[in-house]
Amino acid sequence: MKVGFIGLGQMGGAMARNLLKAGHEVSVWNRSADKAAPLTEAGARAASSPADAAQGEVVMTMLADDRAVEAVVWGEDGIAAAPALHVSHSTIGVALAERLAAESRAGGYVSAPVFGRPPAAEAGKLFVVAAGEDAAIDRAQPLFDAIGQRTFRVGERAPAANLVKLSGNFMIMAAVEAMAEAMTLAERGGVARAALLEILTETLFGAPVYRTYGELLVRDEFRPAGFPAPLGLKDMTLADAAATAYRVPMPLLGIVRDHLRGTIAAEGEDIDWSAMALALRRGAGM
Ligand code: NAP
C-alpha cells in the first residue's frame, strides 16, 4: 500500500521501518530532516512536506503532542487537505481527536494510539487501539498488522480510542506509584527491591506492567528514557482535561501528576517517567 509516515522519533522511526519490512511503499517526513535518512537508506521515499507524504492511500502520524499534530495537520503544507486517510497514533487529547474527526475531509480519520514502548515498536509488537468508521479501520488494518501484534476496535467515535489510551497510561503511572512506594518501604526495612518484585510478580502481580516497570525500578534504569517524563506529564495533563470535561474526580491522578512534575524539576527532562520512584526514596531519607 502507498502510505505516508510523519514523525520519526523513537516510536515512529521503528513503526515506519516495520511498514517497509512488510513491503509497503512508504514516504516519510520529519520536522528535523536528519531522522529520515536511515529510513530512506532502507528504501523509503523522502517526502518534501507533510502534505507530500499524504498523497497515497493512508498517512500515519506519530508525533510528540497536540501542538505537533496541529502543526502537521493545519500548519504550512499540512495534511488537512490531502487525499489520504489520516491515522493518528500519537497520544493526544480527547478534544483534539474530536476536532480531527470533525474536520477530516475526503480521506477520513482514525484515532489509533498504541500501547508498548520503543522495543515493542521495533519488534512490531505494539497493541493498536483503533476507533473510527469500520471501513476506514479495515483499510488501515494491514498497516496495523505490520506495526502491532493485535488491534482492538472501540467503535466509530474516534476520541474513544484516545480515552482508552489516556486511561491506560494513568493506570501504568498508578501501578508505578504503588510499586515505588512498596519498594521504598521494603528497602527501608531491609528487604531488597529485587526480592519484593520477584515474589509479587510470581504470585499476585504477574501482569506485564509490573514486570516491565518493576525491573526498571529495581535496576534504577531511568536513562536513556524509553518514555521521557515530560511525555508522561503531558499524558497525565490530557487525562486531567478529559476528567474535567466529563466531571470525573480522579484524586490518584493528581498525585502521580505532581510526582512527575517534581521528578522533571529535580532530574531534568531526559529521564524516564518511572524515575518518580527517586523522589519517594528521597522522601524516606534514602
Ligand atoms: P519522540 O521520540 O520525542 O518523537 C517525537 C516526534 O514528534 C519527533 O518526530 C518530533 O520531531 C516530532 N515533533 C515534535 N514537535 C513537533 C512539531 N511542533 N512539529 C512537527 N513535529 C514535531 O517521541 P516518541 O517516544 O516517539 O512518542 C511519540 C508519541 O507516541 C507521543 O505522543 C507519545 O506520548 C506516544 N507514545 C510513546 C511511547 C514511548 O514509550 N515512547 C509509547 C506509546 C506512545 P523532531 O525529530 O523534529 O523533534
CSV table of C-alpha atoms and ligand atoms in Angstrom, one decimal:
chain,number,residue,atom,x,y,z
A,1,MET,CA,0.0,0.0,0.0
A,2,LYS,CA,1.1,3.6,-0.7
A,3,VAL,CA,1.5,5.1,2.8
A,4,GLY,CA,3.0,8.2,4.3
A,5,PHE,CA,4.6,8.3,7.8
A,6,ILE,CA,5.1,11.6,9.7
A,7,GLY,CA,7.0,11.8,12.9
A,8,LEU,CA,10.2,9.6,13.0
A,9,GLY,CA,11.0,9.8,16.7
A,10,GLN,CA,11.7,6.8,19.0
A,11,MET,CA,8.3,5.2,18.2
A,12,GLY,CA,7.6,6.5,14.7
A,13,GLY,CA,11.0,5.6,13.2
A,14,ALA,CA,10.6,2.0,14.3
A,15,MET,CA,7.0,1.8,13.1
A,16,ALA,CA,7.9,3.2,9.7
A,17,ARG,CA,10.7,0.7,9.4
A,18,ASN,CA,8.2,-2.2,10.0
A,19,LEU,CA,5.9,-0.9,7.3
A,20,LEU,CA,8.8,-1.0,4.9
A,21,LYS,CA,9.7,-4.6,6.0
A,22,ALA,CA,6.1,-5.6,5.4
A,23,GLY,CA,6.5,-4.4,1.8
A,24,HIS,CA,4.6,-1.2,1.8
A,25,GLU,CA,5.6,1.8,-0.3
A,26,VAL,CA,6.4,4.3,2.4
A,27,SER,CA,7.0,8.1,2.1
A,28,VAL,CA,8.5,9.7,5.3
A,29,TRP,CA,8.6,13.2,6.7
A,30,ASN,CA,10.1,14.5,9.9
A,31,ARG,CA,10.4,18.1,11.2
A,32,SER,CA,14.2,17.5,11.7
A,33,ALA,CA,15.1,16.1,8.3
A,34,ASP,CA,18.1,14.1,9.6
A,35,LYS,CA,15.9,11.5,11.2
A,36,ALA,CA,14.5,10.5,7.7
A,37,ALA,CA,18.0,9.4,6.5
A,38,PRO,CA,18.1,5.8,8.0
A,39,LEU,CA,14.6,5.2,6.5
A,40,THR,CA,15.4,6.5,3.1
A,41,GLU,CA,18.5,4.3,3.1
A,42,ALA,CA,16.2,1.4,3.9
A,43,GLY,CA,14.0,2.1,0.9
A,44,ALA,CA,11.6,4.9,1.9
A,45,ARG,CA,10.9,8.0,-0.2
A,46,ALA,CA,11.8,11.3,1.5
A,47,ALA,CA,8.6,13.5,1.3
A,48,SER,CA,9.2,17.2,0.9
A,49,SER,CA,6.4,18.2,3.3
A,50,PRO,CA,3.6,16.7,5.4
A,51,ALA,CA,1.2,17.2,2.5
A,52,ASP,CA,3.6,15.5,0.1
A,53,ALA,CA,3.7,12.5,2.5
A,54,ALA,CA,-0.2,12.3,2.4
A,55,GLN,CA,-0.7,11.8,-1.3
A,56,GLY,CA,-1.1,8.0,-1.0
A,57,GLU,CA,-4.0,5.9,0.5
A,58,VAL,CA,-3.1,6.4,4.1
A,59,VAL,CA,-0.9,8.8,6.1
A,60,MET,CA,0.1,7.8,9.7
A,61,THR,CA,1.3,10.4,12.2
A,62,MET,CA,3.3,9.6,15.4
A,63,LEU,CA,4.1,13.0,16.9
A,64,ALA,CA,5.0,14.2,20.4
A,65,ASP,CA,1.8,16.0,21.4
A,66,ASP,CA,-1.3,18.0,20.5
A,67,ARG,CA,0.7,21.0,19.3
A,68,ALA,CA,2.8,18.9,16.9
A,69,VAL,CA,-0.2,17.2,15.5
A,70,GLU,CA,-1.9,20.6,14.9
A,71,ALA,CA,1.2,21.9,13.2
A,72,VAL,CA,1.4,18.9,10.9
A,73,VAL,CA,-2.3,18.9,10.1
A,74,TRP,CA,-3.3,22.6,9.8
A,75,GLY,CA,0.2,24.2,9.6
A,76,GLU,CA,2.1,25.2,6.5
A,77,ASP,CA,1.9,22.4,3.9
A,78,GLY,CA,-0.2,20.4,6.3
A,79,ILE,CA,-2.1,17.2,5.6
A,80,ALA,CA,-5.6,18.7,6.2
A,81,ALA,CA,-6.5,19.0,2.5
A,82,ALA,CA,-4.6,15.9,1.4
A,83,PRO,CA,-6.5,12.9,0.0
A,84,ALA,CA,-5.0,10.2,2.3
A,85,LEU,CA,-6.9,8.6,5.3
A,86,HIS,CA,-5.3,10.2,8.4
A,87,VAL,CA,-4.4,7.6,11.0
A,88,SER,CA,-3.2,9.3,14.2
A,89,HIS,CA,-1.1,7.1,16.5
A,90,SER,CA,0.2,9.9,18.8
A,91,THR,CA,-1.1,10.1,22.4
A,92,ILE,CA,-3.2,13.3,22.1
A,93,GLY,CA,-6.2,14.8,23.9
A,94,VAL,CA,-9.8,13.8,23.5
A,95,ALA,CA,-10.8,17.3,22.4
A,96,LEU,CA,-8.2,17.3,19.6
A,97,ALA,CA,-9.3,13.9,18.4
A,98,GLU,CA,-12.8,15.2,18.2
A,99,ARG,CA,-11.7,18.1,16.1
A,100,LEU,CA,-9.6,15.9,13.8
A,101,ALA,CA,-12.6,13.6,13.2
A,102,ALA,CA,-15.0,16.5,12.7
A,103,GLU,CA,-12.7,18.4,10.3
A,104,SER,CA,-11.4,15.4,8.3
A,105,ARG,CA,-12.1,15.7,4.6
A,106,ALA,CA,-12.5,13.1,1.9
A,107,GLY,CA,-9.7,10.9,3.3
A,108,GLY,CA,-11.3,10.4,6.7
A,109,TYR,CA,-9.8,10.0,10.1
A,110,VAL,CA,-9.0,7.1,12.5
A,111,SER,CA,-7.6,7.5,16.0
A,112,ALA,CA,-5.2,4.6,16.6
A,113,PRO,CA,-3.0,5.3,19.7
A,114,VAL,CA,-0.7,2.4,20.7
A,115,PHE,CA,0.5,0.6,23.9
A,116,GLY,CA,4.1,-0.5,24.0
A,117,ARG,CA,7.5,1.1,24.5
A,118,PRO,CA,10.2,1.6,21.8
A,119,PRO,CA,11.4,-2.1,22.0
A,120,ALA,CA,7.9,-3.3,21.3
A,121,ALA,CA,7.7,-0.8,18.4
A,122,GLU,CA,10.9,-2.1,17.0
A,123,ALA,CA,9.7,-5.7,17.2
A,124,GLY,CA,6.3,-4.9,15.6
A,125,LYS,CA,4.6,-5.9,18.8
A,126,LEU,CA,2.6,-2.8,19.6
A,127,PHE,CA,-1.1,-3.0,20.7
A,128,VAL,CA,-3.2,-0.7,18.5
A,129,VAL,CA,-6.4,0.8,19.9
A,130,ALA,CA,-8.5,2.0,16.9
A,131,ALA,CA,-11.7,4.0,16.6
A,132,GLY,CA,-13.4,5.5,13.6
A,133,GLU,CA,-15.6,4.2,10.8
A,134,ASP,CA,-15.3,0.5,10.3
A,135,ALA,CA,-14.5,0.8,6.6
A,136,ALA,CA,-11.6,3.2,7.4
A,137,ILE,CA,-10.2,0.9,10.0
A,138,ASP,CA,-10.5,-2.0,7.6
A,139,ARG,CA,-8.4,0.0,5.1
A,140,ALA,CA,-5.7,0.6,7.7
A,141,GLN,CA,-5.7,-2.9,9.2
A,142,PRO,CA,-2.8,-4.3,7.0
A,143,LEU,CA,-0.7,-1.4,8.3
A,144,PHE,CA,-1.7,-2.1,11.9
A,145,ASP,CA,-0.7,-5.8,11.3
A,146,ALA,CA,2.8,-4.6,10.3
A,147,ILE,CA,3.4,-2.5,13.4
A,148,GLY,CA,1.5,-4.4,16.0
A,149,GLN,CA,0.6,-7.8,17.5
A,150,ARG,CA,-3.1,-7.0,18.0
A,151,THR,CA,-5.7,-4.3,17.1
A,152,PHE,CA,-8.6,-3.5,19.4
A,153,ARG,CA,-11.6,-1.7,17.9
A,154,VAL,CA,-13.5,0.6,20.2
A,155,GLY,CA,-16.3,1.9,18.0
A,156,GLU,CA,-17.0,4.6,15.4
A,157,ARG,CA,-16.3,7.6,17.7
A,158,ALA,CA,-12.6,8.4,17.2
A,159,PRO,CA,-11.9,10.0,20.6
A,160,ALA,CA,-12.9,6.8,22.4
A,161,ALA,CA,-9.5,5.3,21.4
A,162,ASN,CA,-7.7,8.3,22.9
A,163,LEU,CA,-9.7,7.9,26.1
A,164,VAL,CA,-8.7,4.3,26.3
A,165,LYS,CA,-5.0,5.2,25.8
A,166,LEU,CA,-5.1,8.0,28.4
A,167,SER,CA,-6.8,5.8,30.9
A,168,GLY,CA,-4.2,3.1,30.3
A,169,ASN,CA,-1.3,5.5,30.8
A,170,PHE,CA,-2.9,6.7,34.0
A,171,MET,CA,-3.1,3.1,35.2
A,172,ILE,CA,0.5,2.5,34.4
A,173,MET,CA,1.5,5.5,36.4
A,174,ALA,CA,-0.7,4.4,39.3
A,175,ALA,CA,1.0,1.0,39.2
A,176,VAL,CA,4.5,2.6,39.2
A,177,GLU,CA,3.5,4.8,42.1
A,178,ALA,CA,2.2,1.8,44.1
A,179,MET,CA,5.3,-0.3,43.3
A,180,ALA,CA,7.7,2.5,44.0
A,181,GLU,CA,6.1,3.2,47.4
A,182,ALA,CA,6.1,-0.5,48.3
A,183,MET,CA,9.8,-1.0,47.2
A,184,THR,CA,10.8,2.1,49.2
A,185,LEU,CA,9.1,0.6,52.3
A,186,ALA,CA,10.6,-2.8,51.8
A,187,GLU,CA,14.1,-1.4,51.2
A,188,ARG,CA,13.9,0.9,54.2
A,189,GLY,CA,13.1,-2.2,56.3
A,190,GLY,CA,16.0,-4.3,54.9
A,191,VAL,CA,14.2,-6.2,52.1
A,192,ALA,CA,15.8,-5.9,48.7
A,193,ARG,CA,13.7,-4.4,45.9
A,194,ALA,CA,14.5,-7.3,43.6
A,195,ALA,CA,13.3,-9.9,46.2
A,196,LEU,CA,10.0,-8.0,46.7
A,197,LEU,CA,9.4,-7.8,42.9
A,198,GLU,CA,10.2,-11.4,42.3
A,199,ILE,CA,7.8,-12.6,45.0
A,200,LEU,CA,5.0,-10.3,44.0
A,201,THR,CA,5.2,-10.8,40.2
A,202,GLU,CA,5.4,-14.6,40.7
A,203,THR,CA,2.3,-14.6,42.9
A,204,LEU,CA,-0.4,-11.9,42.7
A,205,PHE,CA,1.1,-9.3,40.4
A,206,GLY,CA,2.2,-11.2,37.3
A,207,ALA,CA,1.0,-8.5,34.8
A,208,PRO,CA,3.4,-7.1,32.2
A,209,VAL,CA,3.2,-3.6,33.6
A,210,TYR,CA,4.5,-4.8,37.0
A,211,ARG,CA,7.2,-6.9,35.4
A,212,THR,CA,8.4,-4.3,32.9
A,213,TYR,CA,8.4,-1.3,35.2
A,214,GLY,CA,9.4,-3.3,38.3
A,215,GLU,CA,12.6,-4.3,36.5
A,216,LEU,CA,13.3,-0.6,35.7
A,217,LEU,CA,12.7,0.3,39.3
A,218,VAL,CA,15.0,-2.5,40.6
A,219,ARG,CA,17.8,-1.6,38.3
A,220,ASP,CA,17.3,2.2,38.5
A,221,GLU,CA,17.3,2.2,34.7
A,222,PHE,CA,15.9,5.7,34.1
A,223,ARG,CA,18.3,6.8,31.3
A,224,PRO,CA,18.1,6.7,28.4
A,225,ALA,CA,14.4,7.3,28.8
A,226,GLY,CA,12.2,4.8,27.0
A,227,PHE,CA,9.3,7.1,27.8
A,228,PRO,CA,10.5,10.5,28.8
A,229,ALA,CA,8.9,12.0,31.9
A,230,PRO,CA,7.7,15.2,30.1
A,231,LEU,CA,5.6,13.0,27.7
A,232,GLY,CA,4.2,11.2,30.8
A,233,LEU,CA,3.3,14.6,32.4
A,234,LYS,CA,1.7,15.6,29.1
A,235,ASP,CA,-0.4,12.4,29.2
A,236,MET,CA,-1.5,13.0,32.8
A,237,THR,CA,-2.4,16.6,31.9
A,238,LEU,CA,-4.5,15.3,29.0
A,239,ALA,CA,-6.2,12.7,31.2
A,240,ASP,CA,-6.9,15.5,33.7
A,241,ALA,CA,-8.5,17.6,30.9
A,242,ALA,CA,-10.8,14.7,30.0
A,243,ALA,CA,-11.7,14.2,33.7
A,244,THR,CA,-12.6,17.8,33.9
A,245,ALA,CA,-14.7,17.7,30.7
A,246,TYR,CA,-16.6,14.6,32.0
A,247,ARG,CA,-16.7,15.8,35.6
A,248,VAL,CA,-14.9,12.8,37.0
A,249,PRO,CA,-12.9,13.2,40.2
A,250,MET,CA,-9.6,11.4,39.9
A,251,PRO,CA,-7.6,12.0,43.1
A,252,LEU,CA,-4.9,9.5,42.4
A,253,LEU,CA,-4.2,11.2,39.0
A,254,GLY,CA,-3.4,14.4,40.9
A,255,ILE,CA,-0.8,12.6,43.0
A,256,VAL,CA,1.1,11.0,40.1
A,257,ARG,CA,0.9,14.1,38.0
A,258,ASP,CA,2.6,16.1,40.8
A,259,HIS,CA,5.2,13.4,41.3
A,260,LEU,CA,6.1,13.7,37.6
A,261,ARG,CA,6.4,17.5,37.9
A,262,GLY,CA,8.8,17.1,40.8
A,263,THR,CA,10.8,14.4,39.0
A,264,ILE,CA,11.3,16.6,36.0
A,265,ALA,CA,12.2,19.6,38.2
A,266,ALA,CA,14.8,17.5,40.1
A,267,GLU,CA,16.2,15.2,37.5
A,268,GLY,CA,15.8,17.1,34.2
A,269,GLU,CA,13.8,16.5,31.0
A,270,ASP,CA,15.7,13.4,29.7
A,271,ILE,CA,14.6,10.9,32.4
A,272,ASP,CA,12.1,8.0,32.2
A,273,TRP,CA,8.7,8.6,33.8
A,274,SER,CA,9.3,5.7,36.2
A,275,ALA,CA,12.0,7.8,37.9
A,276,MET,CA,9.4,9.3,40.1
A,277,ALA,CA,10.5,6.5,42.4
A,278,LEU,CA,13.6,8.6,43.2
A,279,ALA,CA,11.6,11.3,44.9
A,280,LEU,CA,9.8,8.7,47.0
A,281,ARG,CA,13.1,7.3,48.2
A,282,ARG,CA,14.4,10.8,49.0
A,283,GLY,CA,11.3,11.4,50.9
A,284,ALA,CA,12.1,8.4,53.0
A,285,GLY,CA,15.6,9.7,53.8
A,286,MET,CA,17.3,7.3,51.4
B,1,NAP,P1,9.9,11.4,20.4
B,1,NAP,O1,11.0,10.4,20.1
B,1,NAP,O2,10.2,12.6,21.2
B,1,NAP,O3,9.4,11.9,18.9
B,1,NAP,C1,8.5,13.0,18.8
B,1,NAP,C2,8.3,13.3,17.3
B,1,NAP,O4,7.4,14.4,17.2
B,1,NAP,C3,9.5,13.7,16.6
B,1,NAP,O5,9.4,13.2,15.2
B,1,NAP,C4,9.5,15.2,16.6
B,1,NAP,O6,10.2,15.8,15.5
B,1,NAP,C5,8.0,15.4,16.4
B,1,NAP,N1,7.6,16.8,16.8
B,1,NAP,C6,7.6,17.3,18.0
B,1,NAP,N2,7.1,18.6,18.0
B,1,NAP,C7,6.8,18.8,16.7
B,1,NAP,C8,6.2,19.9,16.0
B,1,NAP,N3,5.9,21.1,16.6
B,1,NAP,N4,6.0,19.8,14.6
B,1,NAP,C9,6.3,18.7,14.0
B,1,NAP,N5,6.9,17.6,14.6
B,1,NAP,C10,7.1,17.7,15.9
B,1,NAP,O7,8.6,10.7,21.0
B,1,NAP,P2,8.1,9.2,20.9
B,1,NAP,O8,8.5,8.5,22.1
B,1,NAP,O9,8.3,8.7,19.5
B,1,NAP,O10,6.5,9.4,21.1
B,1,NAP,C11,5.6,9.9,20.1
B,1,NAP,C12,4.2,9.8,20.6
B,1,NAP,O11,3.9,8.4,21.0
B,1,NAP,C13,3.9,10.6,21.8
B,1,NAP,O12,2.6,11.1,21.7
B,1,NAP,C14,4.0,9.6,23.0
B,1,NAP,O13,3.2,10.1,24.1
B,1,NAP,C15,3.4,8.4,22.3
B,1,NAP,N6,3.9,7.1,22.9
B,1,NAP,C16,5.2,7.0,23.3
B,1,NAP,C17,5.6,5.7,23.8
B,1,NAP,C18,7.0,5.6,24.3
B,1,NAP,O14,7.2,4.7,25.2
B,1,NAP,N7,8.0,6.3,23.9
B,1,NAP,C19,4.7,4.7,23.9
B,1,NAP,C20,3.4,4.8,23.4
B,1,NAP,C21,3.0,6.1,22.9
B,1,NAP,P3,11.8,16.2,15.7
B,1,NAP,O15,12.6,15.0,15.4
B,1,NAP,O16,12.0,17.3,14.7
B,1,NAP,O17,11.9,16.7,17.1
